[in-house]
JSON list of C-alpha atoms and ligand atoms in Angstrom, two decimals:
[
{"chain": "A", "resi": 177, "resn": "MET", "atom": "CA", "xyz": [-0.30, -0.24, -0.51]},
{"chain": "A", "resi": 178, "resn": "LEU", "atom": "CA", "xyz": [1.73, 3.16, -0.89]},
{"chain": "A", "resi": 179, "resn": "ILE", "atom": "CA", "xyz": [2.77, 4.98, 2.20]},
{"chain": "A", "resi": 180, "resn": "LEU", "atom": "CA", "xyz": [2.22, 9.39, 3.14]},
{"chain": "A", "resi": 181, "resn": "TYR", "atom": "CA", "xyz": [5.10, 10.21, 5.44]},
{"chain": "A", "resi": 182, "resn": "GLY", "atom": "CA", "xyz": [3.01, 12.97, 7.10]},
{"chain": "A", "resi": 183, "resn": "LEU", "atom": "CA", "xyz": [1.54, 14.66, 10.27]},
{"chain": "A", "resi": 184, "resn": "PRO", "atom": "CA", "xyz": [-1.60, 16.04, 10.85]},
{"chain": "A", "resi": 185, "resn": "VAL", "atom": "CA", "xyz": [-0.55, 19.13, 11.41]},
{"chain": "A", "resi": 186, "resn": "SER", "atom": "CA", "xyz": [1.31, 19.73, 8.77]},
{"chain": "A", "resi": 187, "resn": "THR", "atom": "CA", "xyz": [-0.12, 22.01, 5.92]},
{"chain": "A", "resi": 188, "resn": "PHE", "atom": "CA", "xyz": [1.38, 20.20, 3.12]},
{"chain": "A", "resi": 189, "resn": "SER", "atom": "CA", "xyz": [0.94, 16.89, 4.53]},
{"chain": "A", "resi": 190, "resn": "THR", "atom": "CA", "xyz": [-2.26, 17.28, 4.30]},
{"chain": "A", "resi": 191, "resn": "LYS", "atom": "CA", "xyz": [-2.04, 18.87, 0.83]},
{"chain": "A", "resi": 192, "resn": "VAL", "atom": "CA", "xyz": [-0.67, 16.18, -0.33]},
{"chain": "A", "resi": 193, "resn": "ARG", "atom": "CA", "xyz": [-3.27, 13.90, 1.90]},
{"chain": "A", "resi": 194, "resn": "ILE", "atom": "CA", "xyz": [-6.36, 15.90, 0.65]},
{"chain": "A", "resi": 195, "resn": "ALA", "atom": "CA", "xyz": [-5.62, 15.02, -3.13]},
{"chain": "A", "resi": 196, "resn": "LEU", "atom": "CA", "xyz": [-4.73, 11.11, -2.14]},
{"chain": "A", "resi": 197, "resn": "HIS", "atom": "CA", "xyz": [-9.04, 11.23, -0.43]},
{"chain": "A", "resi": 198, "resn": "ALA", "atom": "CA", "xyz": [-9.72, 13.15, -3.91]},
{"chain": "A", "resi": 199, "resn": "LYS", "atom": "CA", "xyz": [-8.04, 10.13, -6.19]},
{"chain": "A", "resi": 200, "resn": "GLY", "atom": "CA", "xyz": [-9.66, 7.52, -3.66]},
{"chain": "A", "resi": 201, "resn": "ILE", "atom": "CA", "xyz": [-6.06, 6.44, -3.04]},
{"chain": "A", "resi": 202, "resn": "ALA", "atom": "CA", "xyz": [-5.81, 4.01, -0.60]},
{"chain": "A", "resi": 203, "resn": "PHE", "atom": "CA", "xyz": [-2.46, 5.19, 1.61]},
{"chain": "A", "resi": 204, "resn": "ASP", "atom": "CA", "xyz": [-1.53, 4.51, 5.39]},
{"chain": "A", "resi": 205, "resn": "GLU", "atom": "CA", "xyz": [0.31, 7.97, 7.08]},
{"chain": "A", "resi": 206, "resn": "ARG", "atom": "CA", "xyz": [3.24, 7.30, 9.21]},
{"chain": "A", "resi": 207, "resn": "PRO", "atom": "CA", "xyz": [5.30, 10.31, 11.04]},
{"chain": "A", "resi": 208, "resn": "PRO", "atom": "CA", "xyz": [8.39, 10.42, 9.41]},
{"chain": "A", "resi": 209, "resn": "PRO", "atom": "CA", "xyz": [11.08, 8.26, 11.19]},
{"chain": "A", "resi": 210, "resn": "GLY", "atom": "CA", "xyz": [13.02, 9.70, 13.80]},
{"chain": "A", "resi": 211, "resn": "GLY", "atom": "CA", "xyz": [10.73, 12.81, 12.94]},
{"chain": "A", "resi": 212, "resn": "TYR", "atom": "CA", "xyz": [11.20, 16.21, 10.38]},
{"chain": "A", "resi": 213, "resn": "ARG", "atom": "CA", "xyz": [14.54, 17.12, 9.95]},
{"chain": "A", "resi": 214, "resn": "SER", "atom": "CA", "xyz": [16.16, 14.47, 11.90]},
{"chain": "A", "resi": 215, "resn": "ASP", "atom": "CA", "xyz": [19.11, 12.57, 10.82]},
{"chain": "A", "resi": 216, "resn": "ALA", "atom": "CA", "xyz": [17.03, 9.63, 10.47]},
{"chain": "A", "resi": 217, "resn": "TRP", "atom": "CA", "xyz": [14.64, 11.43, 8.45]},
{"chain": "A", "resi": 218, "resn": "ARG", "atom": "CA", "xyz": [17.45, 12.92, 6.19]},
{"chain": "A", "resi": 219, "resn": "ALA", "atom": "CA", "xyz": [18.56, 9.63, 5.58]},
{"chain": "A", "resi": 220, "resn": "ILE", "atom": "CA", "xyz": [15.95, 8.97, 3.69]},
{"chain": "A", "resi": 221, "resn": "ILE", "atom": "CA", "xyz": [14.69, 12.32, 2.96]},
{"chain": "A", "resi": 222, "resn": "PRO", "atom": "CA", "xyz": [17.58, 14.75, 2.78]},
{"chain": "A", "resi": 223, "resn": "THR", "atom": "CA", "xyz": [15.65, 18.04, 2.92]},
{"chain": "A", "resi": 224, "resn": "GLY", "atom": "CA", "xyz": [14.10, 16.56, 5.94]},
{"chain": "A", "resi": 225, "resn": "THR", "atom": "CA", "xyz": [10.76, 18.04, 4.83]},
{"chain": "A", "resi": 226, "resn": "ILE", "atom": "CA", "xyz": [7.17, 16.75, 5.29]},
{"chain": "A", "resi": 227, "resn": "PRO", "atom": "CA", "xyz": [5.35, 15.25, 3.31]},
{"chain": "A", "resi": 228, "resn": "ALA", "atom": "CA", "xyz": [6.69, 12.40, 1.12]},
{"chain": "A", "resi": 229, "resn": "ILE", "atom": "CA", "xyz": [5.14, 9.06, -0.32]},
{"chain": "A", "resi": 230, "resn": "ASP", "atom": "CA", "xyz": [6.34, 5.97, -0.80]},
{"chain": "A", "resi": 231, "resn": "HIS", "atom": "CA", "xyz": [4.62, 4.01, -3.50]},
{"chain": "A", "resi": 232, "resn": "ASP", "atom": "CA", "xyz": [6.08, 0.37, -3.85]},
{"chain": "A", "resi": 233, "resn": "GLY", "atom": "CA", "xyz": [9.63, 1.60, -3.14]},
{"chain": "A", "resi": 234, "resn": "PHE", "atom": "CA", "xyz": [9.31, 4.38, -4.86]},
{"chain": "A", "resi": 235, "resn": "LEU", "atom": "CA", "xyz": [10.31, 7.81, -2.71]},
{"chain": "A", "resi": 236, "resn": "LEU", "atom": "CA", "xyz": [9.16, 11.28, -3.52]},
{"chain": "A", "resi": 237, "resn": "ALA", "atom": "CA", "xyz": [8.82, 14.21, -1.62]},
{"chain": "A", "resi": 238, "resn": "GLU", "atom": "CA", "xyz": [7.50, 18.15, -2.11]},
{"chain": "A", "resi": 239, "resn": "SER", "atom": "CA", "xyz": [3.86, 17.92, -2.26]},
{"chain": "A", "resi": 240, "resn": "GLU", "atom": "CA", "xyz": [3.26, 19.58, -5.69]},
{"chain": "A", "resi": 241, "resn": "ALA", "atom": "CA", "xyz": [5.49, 16.62, -7.49]},
{"chain": "A", "resi": 242, "resn": "ILE", "atom": "CA", "xyz": [3.92, 14.11, -5.42]},
{"chain": "A", "resi": 243, "resn": "ILE", "atom": "CA", "xyz": [0.29, 15.00, -6.06]},
{"chain": "A", "resi": 244, "resn": "GLU", "atom": "CA", "xyz": [2.21, 15.63, -9.83]},
{"chain": "A", "resi": 245, "resn": "TYR", "atom": "CA", "xyz": [2.60, 11.97, -9.43]},
{"chain": "A", "resi": 246, "resn": "LEU", "atom": "CA", "xyz": [0.28, 10.64, -8.46]},
{"chain": "A", "resi": 247, "resn": "ASP", "atom": "CA", "xyz": [-2.40, 11.56, -11.36]},
{"chain": "A", "resi": 248, "resn": "GLU", "atom": "CA", "xyz": [-0.10, 10.46, -13.21]},
{"chain": "A", "resi": 249, "resn": "ALA", "atom": "CA", "xyz": [0.12, 6.61, -11.92]},
{"chain": "A", "resi": 250, "resn": "PHE", "atom": "CA", "xyz": [-2.98, 6.16, -10.46]},
{"chain": "A", "resi": 251, "resn": "GLU", "atom": "CA", "xyz": [-6.76, 6.11, -12.26]},
{"chain": "A", "resi": 252, "resn": "GLY", "atom": "CA", "xyz": [-9.51, 8.95, -10.24]},
{"chain": "A", "resi": 253, "resn": "PRO", "atom": "CA", "xyz": [-10.73, 11.94, -10.63]},
{"chain": "A", "resi": 254, "resn": "ALA", "atom": "CA", "xyz": [-7.66, 14.35, -12.59]},
{"chain": "A", "resi": 255, "resn": "LEU", "atom": "CA", "xyz": [-6.13, 16.79, -9.87]},
{"chain": "A", "resi": 256, "resn": "LEU", "atom": "CA", "xyz": [-4.35, 18.52, -13.59]},
{"chain": "A", "resi": 257, "resn": "PRO", "atom": "CA", "xyz": [-7.55, 18.53, -15.26]},
{"chain": "A", "resi": 258, "resn": "GLY", "atom": "CA", "xyz": [-8.63, 20.34, -18.71]},
{"chain": "A", "resi": 259, "resn": "ASN", "atom": "CA", "xyz": [-7.25, 21.15, -21.71]},
{"chain": "A", "resi": 260, "resn": "ALA", "atom": "CA", "xyz": [-3.40, 23.09, -21.55]},
{"chain": "A", "resi": 261, "resn": "ALA", "atom": "CA", "xyz": [-4.35, 26.20, -20.79]},
{"chain": "A", "resi": 262, "resn": "THR", "atom": "CA", "xyz": [-6.47, 25.41, -17.56]},
{"chain": "A", "resi": 263, "resn": "ARG", "atom": "CA", "xyz": [-3.54, 22.76, -16.44]},
{"chain": "A", "resi": 264, "resn": "ALA", "atom": "CA", "xyz": [-1.53, 26.03, -16.63]},
{"chain": "A", "resi": 265, "resn": "ARG", "atom": "CA", "xyz": [-3.65, 28.44, -14.97]},
{"chain": "A", "resi": 266, "resn": "ILE", "atom": "CA", "xyz": [-3.88, 25.12, -11.45]},
{"chain": "A", "resi": 267, "resn": "ARG", "atom": "CA", "xyz": [0.12, 24.95, -12.52]},
{"chain": "A", "resi": 268, "resn": "MET", "atom": "CA", "xyz": [-0.19, 28.79, -11.70]},
{"chain": "A", "resi": 269, "resn": "LEU", "atom": "CA", "xyz": [-2.41, 28.65, -8.33]},
{"chain": "A", "resi": 270, "resn": "ALA", "atom": "CA", "xyz": [-0.44, 26.06, -6.79]},
{"chain": "A", "resi": 271, "resn": "ARG", "atom": "CA", "xyz": [2.49, 27.69, -7.02]},
{"chain": "A", "resi": 272, "resn": "VAL", "atom": "CA", "xyz": [0.69, 30.60, -5.63]},
{"chain": "A", "resi": 273, "resn": "HIS", "atom": "CA", "xyz": [-0.19, 28.88, -2.88]},
{"chain": "A", "resi": 274, "resn": "ASP", "atom": "CA", "xyz": [3.13, 26.93, -1.94]},
{"chain": "A", "resi": 275, "resn": "LEU", "atom": "CA", "xyz": [6.06, 30.28, -2.62]},
{"chain": "A", "resi": 276, "resn": "ALA", "atom": "CA", "xyz": [3.70, 33.32, -1.32]},
{"chain": "A", "resi": 277, "resn": "VAL", "atom": "CA", "xyz": [0.81, 32.54, 0.19]},
{"chain": "A", "resi": 278, "resn": "GLU", "atom": "CA", "xyz": [1.71, 29.63, 2.60]},
{"chain": "A", "resi": 279, "resn": "PRO", "atom": "CA", "xyz": [4.65, 31.17, 3.73]},
{"chain": "A", "resi": 280, "resn": "ALA", "atom": "CA", "xyz": [2.48, 34.44, 4.10]},
{"chain": "A", "resi": 281, "resn": "VAL", "atom": "CA", "xyz": [0.43, 32.40, 7.09]},
{"chain": "A", "resi": 282, "resn": "ARG", "atom": "CA", "xyz": [3.78, 30.50, 8.07]},
{"chain": "A", "resi": 283, "resn": "ALA", "atom": "CA", "xyz": [4.91, 34.27, 9.12]},
{"chain": "A", "resi": 284, "resn": "LEU", "atom": "CA", "xyz": [2.95, 33.76, 12.15]},
{"chain": "A", "resi": 285, "resn": "PHE", "atom": "CA", "xyz": [3.92, 30.66, 13.72]},
{"chain": "A", "resi": 286, "resn": "PRO", "atom": "CA", "xyz": [6.38, 32.74, 15.77]},
{"chain": "A", "resi": 287, "resn": "LEU", "atom": "CA", "xyz": [3.68, 35.57, 17.11]},
{"chain": "A", "resi": 288, "resn": "ILE", "atom": "CA", "xyz": [1.29, 32.26, 18.45]},
{"chain": "A", "resi": 289, "resn": "ARG", "atom": "CA", "xyz": [4.45, 30.93, 20.82]},
{"chain": "A", "resi": 290, "resn": "ASP", "atom": "CA", "xyz": [6.09, 34.16, 21.65]},
{"chain": "A", "resi": 291, "resn": "PRO", "atom": "CA", "xyz": [3.49, 37.54, 22.66]},
{"chain": "A", "resi": 292, "resn": "ALA", "atom": "CA", "xyz": [6.74, 40.17, 22.44]},
{"chain": "A", "resi": 293, "resn": "ARG", "atom": "CA", "xyz": [6.60, 39.54, 18.58]},
{"chain": "A", "resi": 294, "resn": "ARG", "atom": "CA", "xyz": [3.13, 40.28, 17.88]},
{"chain": "A", "resi": 295, "resn": "GLU", "atom": "CA", "xyz": [4.13, 43.76, 17.52]},
{"chain": "A", "resi": 296, "resn": "SER", "atom": "CA", "xyz": [4.01, 42.56, 14.03]},
{"chain": "A", "resi": 297, "resn": "LEU", "atom": "CA", "xyz": [0.33, 41.72, 13.97]},
{"chain": "A", "resi": 298, "resn": "PRO", "atom": "CA", "xyz": [-0.52, 44.30, 11.53]},
{"chain": "A", "resi": 299, "resn": "THR", "atom": "CA", "xyz": [2.01, 43.87, 8.98]},
{"chain": "A", "resi": 300, "resn": "LEU", "atom": "CA", "xyz": [1.92, 40.61, 8.83]},
{"chain": "A", "resi": 301, "resn": "ALA", "atom": "CA", "xyz": [-1.96, 40.19, 8.44]},
{"chain": "A", "resi": 302, "resn": "ALA", "atom": "CA", "xyz": [-1.56, 43.00, 5.74]},
{"chain": "A", "resi": 303, "resn": "ALA", "atom": "CA", "xyz": [0.77, 40.87, 3.72]},
{"chain": "A", "resi": 304, "resn": "ILE", "atom": "CA", "xyz": [-1.30, 38.08, 4.10]},
{"chain": "A", "resi": 305, "resn": "GLU", "atom": "CA", "xyz": [-4.93, 40.50, 3.11]},
{"chain": "A", "resi": 306, "resn": "GLU", "atom": "CA", "xyz": [-2.83, 41.31, 0.18]},
{"chain": "A", "resi": 307, "resn": "ARG", "atom": "CA", "xyz": [-2.16, 37.97, -1.08]},
{"chain": "A", "resi": 308, "resn": "LEU", "atom": "CA", "xyz": [-5.67, 37.04, -0.78]},
{"chain": "A", "resi": 309, "resn": "ARG", "atom": "CA", "xyz": [-6.63, 40.34, -3.32]},
{"chain": "A", "resi": 310, "resn": "GLN", "atom": "CA", "xyz": [-4.06, 38.84, -5.46]},
{"chain": "A", "resi": 311, "resn": "LEU", "atom": "CA", "xyz": [-5.84, 35.21, -5.54]},
{"chain": "A", "resi": 312, "resn": "GLU", "atom": "CA", "xyz": [-8.71, 36.95, -6.04]},
{"chain": "A", "resi": 313, "resn": "GLN", "atom": "CA", "xyz": [-7.61, 38.57, -9.29]},
{"chain": "A", "resi": 314, "resn": "LEU", "atom": "CA", "xyz": [-5.17, 35.87, -10.46]},
{"chain": "A", "resi": 315, "resn": "ARG", "atom": "CA", "xyz": [-8.75, 33.70, -9.97]},
{"chain": "A", "resi": 316, "resn": "SER", "atom": "CA", "xyz": [-10.95, 36.16, -12.37]},
{"chain": "A", "resi": 317, "resn": "GLY", "atom": "CA", "xyz": [-13.55, 35.73, -10.65]},
{"chain": "A", "resi": 318, "resn": "GLU", "atom": "CA", "xyz": [-14.11, 31.51, -10.41]},
{"chain": "A", "resi": 319, "resn": "PRO", "atom": "CA", "xyz": [-17.43, 30.85, -9.06]},
{"chain": "A", "resi": 320, "resn": "HIS", "atom": "CA", "xyz": [-16.26, 26.99, -8.68]},
{"chain": "A", "resi": 321, "resn": "TRP", "atom": "CA", "xyz": [-13.78, 25.69, -7.78]},
{"chain": "A", "resi": 322, "resn": "MET", "atom": "CA", "xyz": [-9.93, 27.85, -7.48]},
{"chain": "A", "resi": 323, "resn": "ALA", "atom": "CA", "xyz": [-9.03, 27.03, -10.65]},
{"chain": "A", "resi": 324, "resn": "GLY", "atom": "CA", "xyz": [-11.58, 26.06, -12.83]},
{"chain": "A", "resi": 325, "resn": "ALA", "atom": "CA", "xyz": [-15.27, 24.51, -12.72]},
{"chain": "A", "resi": 326, "resn": "ALA", "atom": "CA", "xyz": [-13.32, 20.79, -11.09]},
{"chain": "A", "resi": 327, "resn": "PHE", "atom": "CA", "xyz": [-11.38, 20.36, -8.39]},
{"chain": "A", "resi": 328, "resn": "SER", "atom": "CA", "xyz": [-7.51, 20.33, -8.60]},
{"chain": "A", "resi": 329, "resn": "THR", "atom": "CA", "xyz": [-4.74, 20.61, -7.23]},
{"chain": "A", "resi": 330, "resn": "ALA", "atom": "CA", "xyz": [-5.13, 24.11, -6.76]},
{"chain": "A", "resi": 331, "resn": "ASP", "atom": "CA", "xyz": [-7.48, 23.44, -4.55]},
{"chain": "A", "resi": 332, "resn": "CYS", "atom": "CA", "xyz": [-6.21, 20.89, -2.28]},
{"chain": "A", "resi": 333, "resn": "GLY", "atom": "CA", "xyz": [-3.39, 23.30, -0.48]},
{"chain": "A", "resi": 334, "resn": "PHE", "atom": "CA", "xyz": [-5.87, 26.41, -0.47]},
{"chain": "A", "resi": 335, "resn": "ALA", "atom": "CA", "xyz": [-8.09, 24.64, 1.53]},
{"chain": "A", "resi": 336, "resn": "VAL", "atom": "CA", "xyz": [-5.36, 23.61, 4.59]},
{"chain": "A", "resi": 337, "resn": "THR", "atom": "CA", "xyz": [-3.93, 27.26, 4.24]},
{"chain": "A", "resi": 338, "resn": "LEU", "atom": "CA", "xyz": [-6.50, 29.76, 4.05]},
{"chain": "A", "resi": 339, "resn": "ARG", "atom": "CA", "xyz": [-8.19, 27.70, 7.13]},
{"chain": "A", "resi": 340, "resn": "LEU", "atom": "CA", "xyz": [-5.18, 27.56, 9.46]},
{"chain": "A", "resi": 341, "resn": "ALA", "atom": "CA", "xyz": [-4.92, 31.94, 8.30]},
{"chain": "A", "resi": 342, "resn": "ALA", "atom": "CA", "xyz": [-8.36, 32.42, 9.56]},
{"chain": "A", "resi": 343, "resn": "ARG", "atom": "CA", "xyz": [-8.30, 30.82, 12.49]},
{"chain": "A", "resi": 344, "resn": "LEU", "atom": "CA", "xyz": [-4.29, 31.55, 13.62]},
{"chain": "A", "resi": 345, "resn": "LEU", "atom": "CA", "xyz": [-5.36, 35.65, 13.05]},
{"chain": "A", "resi": 346, "resn": "ASP", "atom": "CA", "xyz": [-8.62, 35.01, 15.14]},
{"chain": "A", "resi": 347, "resn": "ALA", "atom": "CA", "xyz": [-6.25, 32.77, 17.76]},
{"chain": "A", "resi": 348, "resn": "LEU", "atom": "CA", "xyz": [-4.51, 36.26, 17.81]},
{"chain": "A", "resi": 349, "resn": "GLY", "atom": "CA", "xyz": [-7.48, 39.24, 18.31]},
{"chain": "A", "resi": 350, "resn": "HIS", "atom": "CA", "xyz": [-7.09, 39.81, 14.42]},
{"chain": "A", "resi": 351, "resn": "PRO", "atom": "CA", "xyz": [-9.81, 38.07, 12.63]},
{"chain": "A", "resi": 352, "resn": "LEU", "atom": "CA", "xyz": [-8.83, 37.62, 8.79]},
{"chain": "A", "resi": 353, "resn": "ASP", "atom": "CA", "xyz": [-10.59, 39.94, 6.29]},
{"chain": "A", "resi": 354, "resn": "MET", "atom": "CA", "xyz": [-11.12, 37.59, 2.81]},
{"chain": "A", "resi": 355, "resn": "PRO", "atom": "CA", "xyz": [-12.54, 38.97, -0.11]},
{"chain": "A", "resi": 356, "resn": "ALA", "atom": "CA", "xyz": [-16.08, 37.42, -0.52]},
{"chain": "A", "resi": 357, "resn": "SER", "atom": "CA", "xyz": [-15.21, 35.04, -3.76]},
{"chain": "A", "resi": 358, "resn": "ILE", "atom": "CA", "xyz": [-12.95, 33.71, -1.86]},
{"chain": "A", "resi": 359, "resn": "THR", "atom": "CA", "xyz": [-14.64, 33.16, 1.50]},
{"chain": "A", "resi": 360, "resn": "GLY", "atom": "CA", "xyz": [-17.42, 31.02, -0.87]},
{"chain": "A", "resi": 361, "resn": "TRP", "atom": "CA", "xyz": [-14.68, 29.00, -2.27]},
{"chain": "A", "resi": 362, "resn": "LEU", "atom": "CA", "xyz": [-13.49, 28.45, 1.74]},
{"chain": "A", "resi": 363, "resn": "SER", "atom": "CA", "xyz": [-16.95, 27.60, 1.89]},
{"chain": "A", "resi": 364, "resn": "ARG", "atom": "CA", "xyz": [-17.60, 25.51, -1.00]},
{"chain": "A", "resi": 365, "resn": "SER", "atom": "CA", "xyz": [-15.17, 23.35, -0.28]},
{"chain": "A", "resi": 366, "resn": "ALA", "atom": "CA", "xyz": [-16.24, 22.76, 3.19]},
{"chain": "A", "resi": 367, "resn": "ASP", "atom": "CA", "xyz": [-17.92, 20.02, 1.44]},
{"chain": "A", "resi": 368, "resn": "HIS", "atom": "CA", "xyz": [-16.01, 18.14, -1.02]},
{"chain": "A", "resi": 369, "resn": "PRO", "atom": "CA", "xyz": [-16.00, 15.13, 0.35]},
{"chain": "A", "resi": 370, "resn": "ALA", "atom": "CA", "xyz": [-11.89, 14.69, 0.24]},
{"chain": "A", "resi": 371, "resn": "VAL", "atom": "CA", "xyz": [-11.42, 18.03, 1.96]},
{"chain": "A", "resi": 372, "resn": "THR", "atom": "CA", "xyz": [-13.32, 16.47, 4.66]},
{"chain": "A", "resi": 373, "resn": "ALA", "atom": "CA", "xyz": [-11.55, 13.32, 4.35]},
{"chain": "A", "resi": 374, "resn": "GLY", "atom": "CA", "xyz": [-8.36, 15.62, 4.08]},
{"chain": "A", "resi": 375, "resn": "LEU", "atom": "CA", "xyz": [-8.78, 18.12, 7.40]},
{"chain": "A", "resi": 376, "resn": "ALA", "atom": "CA", "xyz": [-10.40, 15.33, 9.15]},
{"chain": "A", "resi": 377, "resn": "PRO", "atom": "CA", "xyz": [-6.82, 14.70, 11.18]},
{"chain": "A", "resi": 378, "resn": "TRP", "atom": "CA", "xyz": [-5.82, 18.23, 11.47]},
{"chain": "A", "resi": 379, "resn": "HIS", "atom": "CA", "xyz": [-8.48, 20.25, 12.71]},
{"chain": "A", "resi": 380, "resn": "PRO", "atom": "CA", "xyz": [-8.18, 17.81, 16.17]},
{"chain": "A", "resi": 381, "resn": "ALA", "atom": "CA", "xyz": [-3.97, 18.73, 15.34]},
{"chain": "A", "resi": 382, "resn": "THR", "atom": "CA", "xyz": [-4.15, 22.10, 14.92]},
{"chain": "A", "resi": 383, "resn": "GLU", "atom": "CA", "xyz": [-5.97, 22.82, 17.73]},
{"chain": "A", "resi": 384, "resn": "ALA", "atom": "CA", "xyz": [-4.05, 20.75, 19.78]},
{"chain": "A", "resi": 385, "resn": "TRP", "atom": "CA", "xyz": [-1.13, 22.75, 19.06]},
{"chain": "A", "resi": 386, "resn": "LEU", "atom": "CA", "xyz": [-2.34, 25.86, 19.09]},
{"chain": "A", "resi": 387, "resn": "ALA", "atom": "CA", "xyz": [-3.34, 24.84, 22.81]},
{"chain": "A", "resi": 388, "resn": "GLN", "atom": "CA", "xyz": [0.22, 24.63, 24.02]},
{"chain": "A", "resi": 389, "resn": "ALA", "atom": "CA", "xyz": [1.64, 27.09, 21.84]},
{"chain": "A", "resi": 390, "resn": "LEU", "atom": "CA", "xyz": [-1.08, 29.83, 23.09]},
{"chain": "A", "resi": 391, "resn": "VAL", "atom": "CA", "xyz": [-0.01, 27.33, 26.69]},
{"chain": "A", "resi": 392, "resn": "GLY", "atom": "CA", "xyz": [3.27, 27.88, 26.75]},
{"chain": "A", "resi": 393, "resn": "ALA", "atom": "CA", "xyz": [3.28, 32.25, 25.40]},
{"chain": "A", "resi": 394, "resn": "SER", "atom": "CA", "xyz": [0.92, 32.69, 28.39]},
{"chain": "A", "resi": 395, "resn": "LYS", "atom": "CA", "xyz": [4.01, 31.48, 31.19]},
{"chain": "B", "resi": 157, "resn": "LIG", "atom": "N1", "xyz": [7.55, 22.42, -0.46]},
{"chain": "B", "resi": 157, "resn": "LIG", "atom": "C1", "xyz": [7.89, 21.69, -0.04]},
{"chain": "B", "resi": 157, "resn": "LIG", "atom": "C2", "xyz": [7.46, 22.01, 2.23]},
{"chain": "B", "resi": 157, "resn": "LIG", "atom": "C3", "xyz": [7.91, 21.71, 2.62]},
{"chain": "B", "resi": 157, "resn": "LIG", "atom": "C4", "xyz": [7.26, 21.90, 4.05]},
{"chain": "B", "resi": 157, "resn": "LIG", "atom": "O1", "xyz": [7.64, 23.00, 4.19]},
{"chain": "B", "resi": 157, "resn": "LIG", "atom": "N2", "xyz": [6.66, 20.80, 4.73]},
{"chain": "B", "resi": 157, "resn": "LIG", "atom": "C5", "xyz": [6.77, 21.30, 6.48]},
{"chain": "B", "resi": 157, "resn": "LIG", "atom": "C6", "xyz": [5.67, 20.88, 7.69]},
{"chain": "B", "resi": 157, "resn": "LIG", "atom": "S1", "xyz": [4.03, 21.44, 7.27]},
{"chain": "B", "resi": 157, "resn": "LIG", "atom": "C7", "xyz": [8.19, 20.57, 7.28]},
{"chain": "B", "resi": 157, "resn": "LIG", "atom": "O2", "xyz": [8.74, 19.96, 7.20]},
{"chain": "B", "resi": 157, "resn": "LIG", "atom": "N3", "xyz": [9.06, 21.65, 7.60]},
{"chain": "B", "resi": 157, "resn": "LIG", "atom": "C8", "xyz": [10.07, 21.00, 8.21]},
{"chain": "B", "resi": 157, "resn": "LIG", "atom": "C9", "xyz": [11.56, 22.31, 7.34]},
{"chain": "B", "resi": 157, "resn": "LIG", "atom": "O3", "xyz": [11.39, 23.01, 6.83]},
{"chain": "B", "resi": 157, "resn": "LIG", "atom": "O4", "xyz": [12.70, 21.33, 7.69]},
{"chain": "B", "resi": 157, "resn": "LIG", "atom": "C10", "xyz": [6.31, 21.37, -0.45]},
{"chain": "B", "resi": 157, "resn": "LIG", "atom": "O5", "xyz": [6.00, 21.11, -1.03]},
{"chain": "B", "resi": 157, "resn": "LIG", "atom": "O6", "xyz": [6.37, 19.67, 0.45]}
]
């Protein structure tokens, strides 16, 4: 059976978990041996990051490469559907997620752990909101999924990251101002079975991490 090396709380592991559910691929999820960044894990995946997959001995890291591999190697609904232009837009939005939106959200982590860092909250929140305005323009009012009529790899990452952004900013007392079309996409995504299944382990793990980090921060 295909192995997903990942953790419930990890954004990029959850992105791949959603893709696996969308393709209907049976998988066994395991934590990276020794933990991510550990020497034991780096001996397997030199970057030390999660997620990675093991498909009958074929090891692969990097969420977007993994999803494209799964799409080509397995039957099931296409995660890069459509013609060349649609597929290019899917890849573009998936990169905007990985390279622009997710890093802007990740920048909030130190503020959760350390109240002394929270003076940068307005700046970081504004940076996320600016990224979301850009995303809205890039999507040009797409009424269905992130990049068109069909659910795609472009939906998998945003389904995690936009929820995380809203949850972290809420915890920091600065509710996220999300463009209306993105809010609409977010509520549609909640009803997609792959998103529901992929997020099922992520929700409690995120709440547990947040509770622990906030308690640590108040000491
Ligand atoms: N570009 C990578 C990013 C993966 C990533 O940053 N994963 C985080 C967990 S969500 C991680 O492993 N962080 C440890 C590190 O960066 O050393 C991908 O798409 O898989």
